[in-house]
mmCIF file of C-alpha atoms in Angstrom:
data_model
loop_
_atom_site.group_PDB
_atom_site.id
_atom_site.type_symbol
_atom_site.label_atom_id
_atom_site.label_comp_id
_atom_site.label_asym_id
_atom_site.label_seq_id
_atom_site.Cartn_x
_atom_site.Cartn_y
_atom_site.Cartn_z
ATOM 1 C CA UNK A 4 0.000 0.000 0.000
ATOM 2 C CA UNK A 5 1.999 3.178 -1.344
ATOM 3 C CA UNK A 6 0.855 6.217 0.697
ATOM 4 C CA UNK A 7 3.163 8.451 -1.270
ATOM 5 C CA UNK A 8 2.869 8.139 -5.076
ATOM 6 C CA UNK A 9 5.073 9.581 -7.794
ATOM 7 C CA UNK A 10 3.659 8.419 -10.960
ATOM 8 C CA UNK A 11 6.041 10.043 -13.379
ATOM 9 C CA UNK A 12 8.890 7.934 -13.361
ATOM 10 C CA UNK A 13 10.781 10.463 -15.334
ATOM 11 C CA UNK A 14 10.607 14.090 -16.996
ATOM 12 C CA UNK A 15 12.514 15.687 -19.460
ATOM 13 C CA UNK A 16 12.844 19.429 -19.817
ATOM 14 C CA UNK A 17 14.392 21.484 -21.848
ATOM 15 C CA UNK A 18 16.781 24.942 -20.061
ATOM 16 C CA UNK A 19 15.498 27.325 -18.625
ATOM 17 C CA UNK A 20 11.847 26.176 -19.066
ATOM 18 C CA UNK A 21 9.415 24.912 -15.659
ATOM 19 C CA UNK A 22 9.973 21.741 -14.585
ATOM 20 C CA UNK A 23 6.895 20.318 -12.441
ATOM 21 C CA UNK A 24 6.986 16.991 -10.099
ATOM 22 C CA UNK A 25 4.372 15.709 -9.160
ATOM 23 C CA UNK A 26 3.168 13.666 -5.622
ATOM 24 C CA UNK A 27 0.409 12.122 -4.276
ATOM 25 C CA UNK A 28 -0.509 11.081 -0.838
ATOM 26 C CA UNK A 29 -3.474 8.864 0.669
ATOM 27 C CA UNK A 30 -2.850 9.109 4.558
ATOM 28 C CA UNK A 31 -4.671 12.158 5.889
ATOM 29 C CA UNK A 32 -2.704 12.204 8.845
ATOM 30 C CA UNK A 33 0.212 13.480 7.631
ATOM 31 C CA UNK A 34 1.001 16.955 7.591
ATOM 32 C CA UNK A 35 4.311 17.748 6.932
ATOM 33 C CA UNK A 36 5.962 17.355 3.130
ATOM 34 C CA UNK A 37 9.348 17.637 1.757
ATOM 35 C CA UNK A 38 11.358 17.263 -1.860
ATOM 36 C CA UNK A 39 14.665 16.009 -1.588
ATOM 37 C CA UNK A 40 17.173 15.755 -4.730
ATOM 38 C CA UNK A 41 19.428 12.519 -5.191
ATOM 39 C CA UNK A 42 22.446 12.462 -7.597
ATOM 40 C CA UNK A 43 23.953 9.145 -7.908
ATOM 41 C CA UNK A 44 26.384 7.732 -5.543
ATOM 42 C CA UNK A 45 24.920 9.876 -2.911
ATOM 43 C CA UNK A 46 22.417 10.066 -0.150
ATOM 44 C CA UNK A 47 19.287 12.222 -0.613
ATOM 45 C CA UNK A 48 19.193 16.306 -0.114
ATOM 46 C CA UNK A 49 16.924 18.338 1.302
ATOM 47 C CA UNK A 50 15.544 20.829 -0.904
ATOM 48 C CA UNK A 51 12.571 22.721 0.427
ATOM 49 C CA UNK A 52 8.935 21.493 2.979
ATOM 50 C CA UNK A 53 5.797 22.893 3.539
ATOM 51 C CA UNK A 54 3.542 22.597 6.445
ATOM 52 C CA UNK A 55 -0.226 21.712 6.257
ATOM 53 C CA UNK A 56 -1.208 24.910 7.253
ATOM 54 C CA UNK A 57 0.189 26.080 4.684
ATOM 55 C CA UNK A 58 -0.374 25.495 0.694
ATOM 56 C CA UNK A 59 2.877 27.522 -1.207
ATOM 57 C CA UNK A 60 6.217 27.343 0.319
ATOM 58 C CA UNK A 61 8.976 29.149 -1.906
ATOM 59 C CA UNK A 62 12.985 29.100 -2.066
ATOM 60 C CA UNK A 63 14.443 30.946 -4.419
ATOM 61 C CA UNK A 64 13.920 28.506 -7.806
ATOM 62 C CA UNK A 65 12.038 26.295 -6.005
ATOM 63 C CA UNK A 66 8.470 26.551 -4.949
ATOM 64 C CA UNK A 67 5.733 23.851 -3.405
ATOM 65 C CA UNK A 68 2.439 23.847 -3.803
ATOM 66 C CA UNK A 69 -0.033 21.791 -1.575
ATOM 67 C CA UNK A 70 -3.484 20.637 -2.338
ATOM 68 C CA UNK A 71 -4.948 19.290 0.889
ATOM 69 C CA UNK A 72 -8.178 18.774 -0.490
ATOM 70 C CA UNK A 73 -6.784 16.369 -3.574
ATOM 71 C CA UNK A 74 -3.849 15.280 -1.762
ATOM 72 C CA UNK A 75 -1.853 16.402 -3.856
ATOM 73 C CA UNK A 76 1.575 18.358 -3.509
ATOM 74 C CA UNK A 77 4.072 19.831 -6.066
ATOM 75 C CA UNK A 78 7.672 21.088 -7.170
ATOM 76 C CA UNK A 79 8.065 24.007 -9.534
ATOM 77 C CA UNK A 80 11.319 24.433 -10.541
ATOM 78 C CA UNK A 81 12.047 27.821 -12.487
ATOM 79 C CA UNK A 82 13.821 28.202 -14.312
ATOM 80 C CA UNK A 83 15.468 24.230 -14.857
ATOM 81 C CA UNK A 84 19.346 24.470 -15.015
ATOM 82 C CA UNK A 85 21.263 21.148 -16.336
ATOM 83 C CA UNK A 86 22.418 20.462 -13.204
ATOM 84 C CA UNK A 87 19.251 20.205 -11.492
ATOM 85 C CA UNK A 88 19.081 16.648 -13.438
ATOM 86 C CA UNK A 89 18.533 14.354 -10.779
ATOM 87 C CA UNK A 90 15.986 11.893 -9.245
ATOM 88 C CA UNK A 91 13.620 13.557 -6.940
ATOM 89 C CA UNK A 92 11.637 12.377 -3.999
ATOM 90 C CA UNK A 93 8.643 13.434 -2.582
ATOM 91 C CA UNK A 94 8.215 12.675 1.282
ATOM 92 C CA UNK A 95 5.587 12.968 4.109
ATOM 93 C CA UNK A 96 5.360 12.391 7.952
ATOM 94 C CA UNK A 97 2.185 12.592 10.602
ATOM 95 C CA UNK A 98 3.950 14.404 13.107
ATOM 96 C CA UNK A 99 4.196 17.947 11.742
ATOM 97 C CA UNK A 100 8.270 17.616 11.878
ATOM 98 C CA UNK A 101 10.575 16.057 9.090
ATOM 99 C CA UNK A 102 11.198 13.085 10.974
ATOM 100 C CA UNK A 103 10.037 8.839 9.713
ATOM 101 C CA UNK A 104 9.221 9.802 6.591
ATOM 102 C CA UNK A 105 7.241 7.608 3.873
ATOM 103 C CA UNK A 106 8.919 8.527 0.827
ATOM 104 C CA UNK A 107 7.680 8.501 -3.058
ATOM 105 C CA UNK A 108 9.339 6.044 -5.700
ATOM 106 C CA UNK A 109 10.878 8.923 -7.162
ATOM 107 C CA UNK A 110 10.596 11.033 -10.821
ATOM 108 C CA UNK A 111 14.254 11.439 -12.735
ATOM 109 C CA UNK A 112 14.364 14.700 -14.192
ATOM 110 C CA UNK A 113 16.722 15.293 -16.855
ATOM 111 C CA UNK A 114 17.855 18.997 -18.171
ATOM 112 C CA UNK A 115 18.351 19.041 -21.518
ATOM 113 C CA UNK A 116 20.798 22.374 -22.137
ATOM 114 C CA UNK B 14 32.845 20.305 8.809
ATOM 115 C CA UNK B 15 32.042 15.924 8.268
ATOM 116 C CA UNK B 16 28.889 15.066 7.186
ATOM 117 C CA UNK B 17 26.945 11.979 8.063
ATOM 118 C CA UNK B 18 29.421 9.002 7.729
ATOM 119 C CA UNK B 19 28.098 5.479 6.813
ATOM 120 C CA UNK B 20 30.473 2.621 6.788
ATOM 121 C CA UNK B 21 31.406 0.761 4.872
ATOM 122 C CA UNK B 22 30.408 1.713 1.532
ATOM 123 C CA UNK B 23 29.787 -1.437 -0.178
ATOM 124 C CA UNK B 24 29.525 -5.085 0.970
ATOM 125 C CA UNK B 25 28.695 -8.386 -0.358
ATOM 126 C CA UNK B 26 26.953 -10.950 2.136
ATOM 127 C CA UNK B 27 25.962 -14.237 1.600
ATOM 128 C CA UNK B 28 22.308 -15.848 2.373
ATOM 129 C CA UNK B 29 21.784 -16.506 5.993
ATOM 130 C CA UNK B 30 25.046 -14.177 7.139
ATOM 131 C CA UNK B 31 24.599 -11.591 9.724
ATOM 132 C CA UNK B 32 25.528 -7.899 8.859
ATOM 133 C CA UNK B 33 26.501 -4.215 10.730
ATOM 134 C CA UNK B 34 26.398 -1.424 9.058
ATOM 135 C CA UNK B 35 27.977 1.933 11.011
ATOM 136 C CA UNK B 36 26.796 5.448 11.417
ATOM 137 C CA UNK B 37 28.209 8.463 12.814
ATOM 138 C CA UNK B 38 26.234 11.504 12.391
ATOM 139 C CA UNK B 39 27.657 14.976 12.316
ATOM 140 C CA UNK B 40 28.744 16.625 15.593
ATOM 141 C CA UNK B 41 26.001 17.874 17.396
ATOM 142 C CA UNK B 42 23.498 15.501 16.462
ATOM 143 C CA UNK B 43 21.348 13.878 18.499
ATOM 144 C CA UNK B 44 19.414 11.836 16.086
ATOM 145 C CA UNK B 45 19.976 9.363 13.951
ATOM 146 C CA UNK B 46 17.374 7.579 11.496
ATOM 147 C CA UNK B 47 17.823 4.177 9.037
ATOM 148 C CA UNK B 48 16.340 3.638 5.688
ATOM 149 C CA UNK B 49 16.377 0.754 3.285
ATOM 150 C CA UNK B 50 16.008 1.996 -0.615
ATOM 151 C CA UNK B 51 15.425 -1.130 -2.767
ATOM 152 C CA UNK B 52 16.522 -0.031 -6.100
ATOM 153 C CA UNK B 53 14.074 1.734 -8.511
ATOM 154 C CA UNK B 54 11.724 2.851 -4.779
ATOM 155 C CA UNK B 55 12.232 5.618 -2.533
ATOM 156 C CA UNK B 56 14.098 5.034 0.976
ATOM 157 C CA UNK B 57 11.698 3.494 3.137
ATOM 158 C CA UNK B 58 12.318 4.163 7.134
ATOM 159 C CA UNK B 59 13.746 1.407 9.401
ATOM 160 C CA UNK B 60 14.179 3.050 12.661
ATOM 161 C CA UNK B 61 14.811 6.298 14.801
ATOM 162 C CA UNK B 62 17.159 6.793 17.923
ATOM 163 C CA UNK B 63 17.597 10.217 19.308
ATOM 164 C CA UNK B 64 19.373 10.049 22.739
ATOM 165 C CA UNK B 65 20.100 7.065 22.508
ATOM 166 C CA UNK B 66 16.267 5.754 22.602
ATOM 167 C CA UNK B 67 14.714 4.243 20.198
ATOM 168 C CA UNK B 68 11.557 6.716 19.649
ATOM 169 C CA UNK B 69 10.348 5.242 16.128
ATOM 170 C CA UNK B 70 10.277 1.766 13.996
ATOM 171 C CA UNK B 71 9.060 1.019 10.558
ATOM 172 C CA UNK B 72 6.989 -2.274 8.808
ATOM 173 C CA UNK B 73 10.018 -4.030 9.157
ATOM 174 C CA UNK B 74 10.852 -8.029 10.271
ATOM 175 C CA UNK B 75 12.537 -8.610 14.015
ATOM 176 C CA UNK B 76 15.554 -9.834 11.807
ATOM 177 C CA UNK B 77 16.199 -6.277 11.915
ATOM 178 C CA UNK B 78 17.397 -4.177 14.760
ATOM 179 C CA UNK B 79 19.770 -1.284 15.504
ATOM 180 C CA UNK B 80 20.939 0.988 18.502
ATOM 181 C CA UNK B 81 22.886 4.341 19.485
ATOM 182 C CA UNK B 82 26.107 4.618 21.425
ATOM 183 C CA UNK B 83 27.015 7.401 23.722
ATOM 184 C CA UNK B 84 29.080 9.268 21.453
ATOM 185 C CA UNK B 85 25.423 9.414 18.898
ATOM 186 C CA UNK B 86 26.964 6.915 16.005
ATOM 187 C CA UNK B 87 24.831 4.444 15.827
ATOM 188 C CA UNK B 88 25.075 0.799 14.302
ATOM 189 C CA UNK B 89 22.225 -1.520 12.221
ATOM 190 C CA UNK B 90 21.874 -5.085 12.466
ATOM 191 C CA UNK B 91 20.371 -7.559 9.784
ATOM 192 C CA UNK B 92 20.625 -11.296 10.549
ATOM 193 C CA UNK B 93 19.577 -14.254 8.777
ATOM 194 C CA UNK B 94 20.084 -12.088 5.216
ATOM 195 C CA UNK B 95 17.733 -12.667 2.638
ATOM 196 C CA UNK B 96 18.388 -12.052 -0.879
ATOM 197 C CA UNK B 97 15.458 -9.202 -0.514
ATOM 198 C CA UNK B 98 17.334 -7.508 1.522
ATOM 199 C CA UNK B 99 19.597 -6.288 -0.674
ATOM 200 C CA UNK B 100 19.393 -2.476 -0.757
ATOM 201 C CA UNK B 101 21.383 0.840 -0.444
ATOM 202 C CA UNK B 102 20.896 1.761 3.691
ATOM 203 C CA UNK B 103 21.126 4.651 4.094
ATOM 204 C CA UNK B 104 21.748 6.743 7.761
ATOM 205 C CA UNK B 105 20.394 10.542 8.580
ATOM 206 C CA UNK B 106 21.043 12.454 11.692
ATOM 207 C CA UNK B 107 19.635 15.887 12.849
ATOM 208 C CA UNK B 108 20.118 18.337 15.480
ATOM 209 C CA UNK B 109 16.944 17.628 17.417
ATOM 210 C CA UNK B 110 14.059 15.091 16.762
ATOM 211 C CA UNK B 111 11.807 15.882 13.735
ATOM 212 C CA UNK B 112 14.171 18.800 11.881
ATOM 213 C CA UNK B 113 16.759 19.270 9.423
ATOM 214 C CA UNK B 114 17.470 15.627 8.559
ATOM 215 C CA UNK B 115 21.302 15.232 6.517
ATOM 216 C CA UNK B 116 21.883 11.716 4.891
ATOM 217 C CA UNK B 117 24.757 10.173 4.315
ATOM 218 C CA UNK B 118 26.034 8.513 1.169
ATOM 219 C CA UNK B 119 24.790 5.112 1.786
ATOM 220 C CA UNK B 120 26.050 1.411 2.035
ATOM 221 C CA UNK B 121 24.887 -0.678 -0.498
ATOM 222 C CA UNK B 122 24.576 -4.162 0.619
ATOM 223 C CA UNK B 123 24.659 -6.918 -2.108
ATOM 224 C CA UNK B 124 23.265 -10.496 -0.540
ATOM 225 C CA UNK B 125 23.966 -13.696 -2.681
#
């Protein structure tokens, strides 16, 4: 039973054009969300959250969006540089903090320059 | 300024064998979480220790088990491997329990 869904496996954007991931979530419990960024070879970075109470969160490039009422959260990226090429997870936890996450299978976004 | 150090890197067990994997979070940190990422998923959470407790565990089999020193590293324990189990772990740590989780790189565990 996924409770975090990426269904993109992949996305392909061209430079300096939006790049938009995608997540999904079934649990209504949780209530805090994160993106984190994963090159090869290494572990997982943190890239930006939002809180429930909240529905934009926005860091420079990078801005969430969450849609309590579809369940639904996601990662604009503006504008996409080649070396934001990565795989990118979406994660969630029930305890308003950033802490046992249930994590997303992932979307691979490639920057084509 | 280290980051979160996993060790060691790679390993190759065989079915049945017992395995540790190490842990030693940056200075400071009182926390440290496991995950398991099966290749092609997302990390999926094994367990949290902050102060040396054990204050969360995931859907995973007793087979399983892990625990924090004094000094914060902390060490995970698989026995009786399966070939299932073969994964990259991977070991975060944080300041204070909920916040700012760092990962380390990761050791990937082969099991024939």
């Amino acid at each position: 039973d996924q409770q975090v869904k990426q269904n993109s496996p992949s996305l392909s954007v061209q430079e300096g054009r939006i790049s938009i991931l995608n997540c999904d979530y079934t649990n209504s419990m949780f209530d805090y969300f994160l993106w984190y960024k994963k090159y090869p070879a290494e572990g997982p970075t943190f890239l930006i959250s939002i809180s429930s109470i909240k529905d934009k969160n926005e860091d420079g490039r990078f801005t969430v969006f969450l849609n309590k009422s579809a369940k639904h959260l996601s990662l604009h990226i503006v504008p996409s540089q080649p070396g934001d090429s990565a795989v990118y997870f979406c994660a969630a936890s029930a305890n308003n903090a950033g802490n046992m996450l249930t994590f997303g299978g992932g979307t691979r976004l490639m920057v084509k320059p | 300024d280290a980051g979160v150090t996993q060790s060691p890197t790679h390993l190759i067990k065989t079915r049945g064998q017992h395995v540790t994997l190490r842990c030693s979070p940056i200075s400071g940190h009182k926390s440290v979480s496991w995950y398991q990422q099966v290749l092609g998923q997302g990390p999926q959470f094994i367990f949290q220790y902050y102060e040396k407790e054990e204050r969360g565990r995931g859907n995973f089999p007793d087979r399983f088990s892990a625990r924090q020193f004094p000094n914060y590293s902390s060490e995970l324990n698989v026995n009786a491997l399966l070939l299932g189990d073969s994964a990259l772990y991977l070991c975060a740590s944080s300041l204070l329990l909920g916040y700012g989780y760092t990962f380390g790189s990761g050791t990937r565990l082969t099991v024939v």
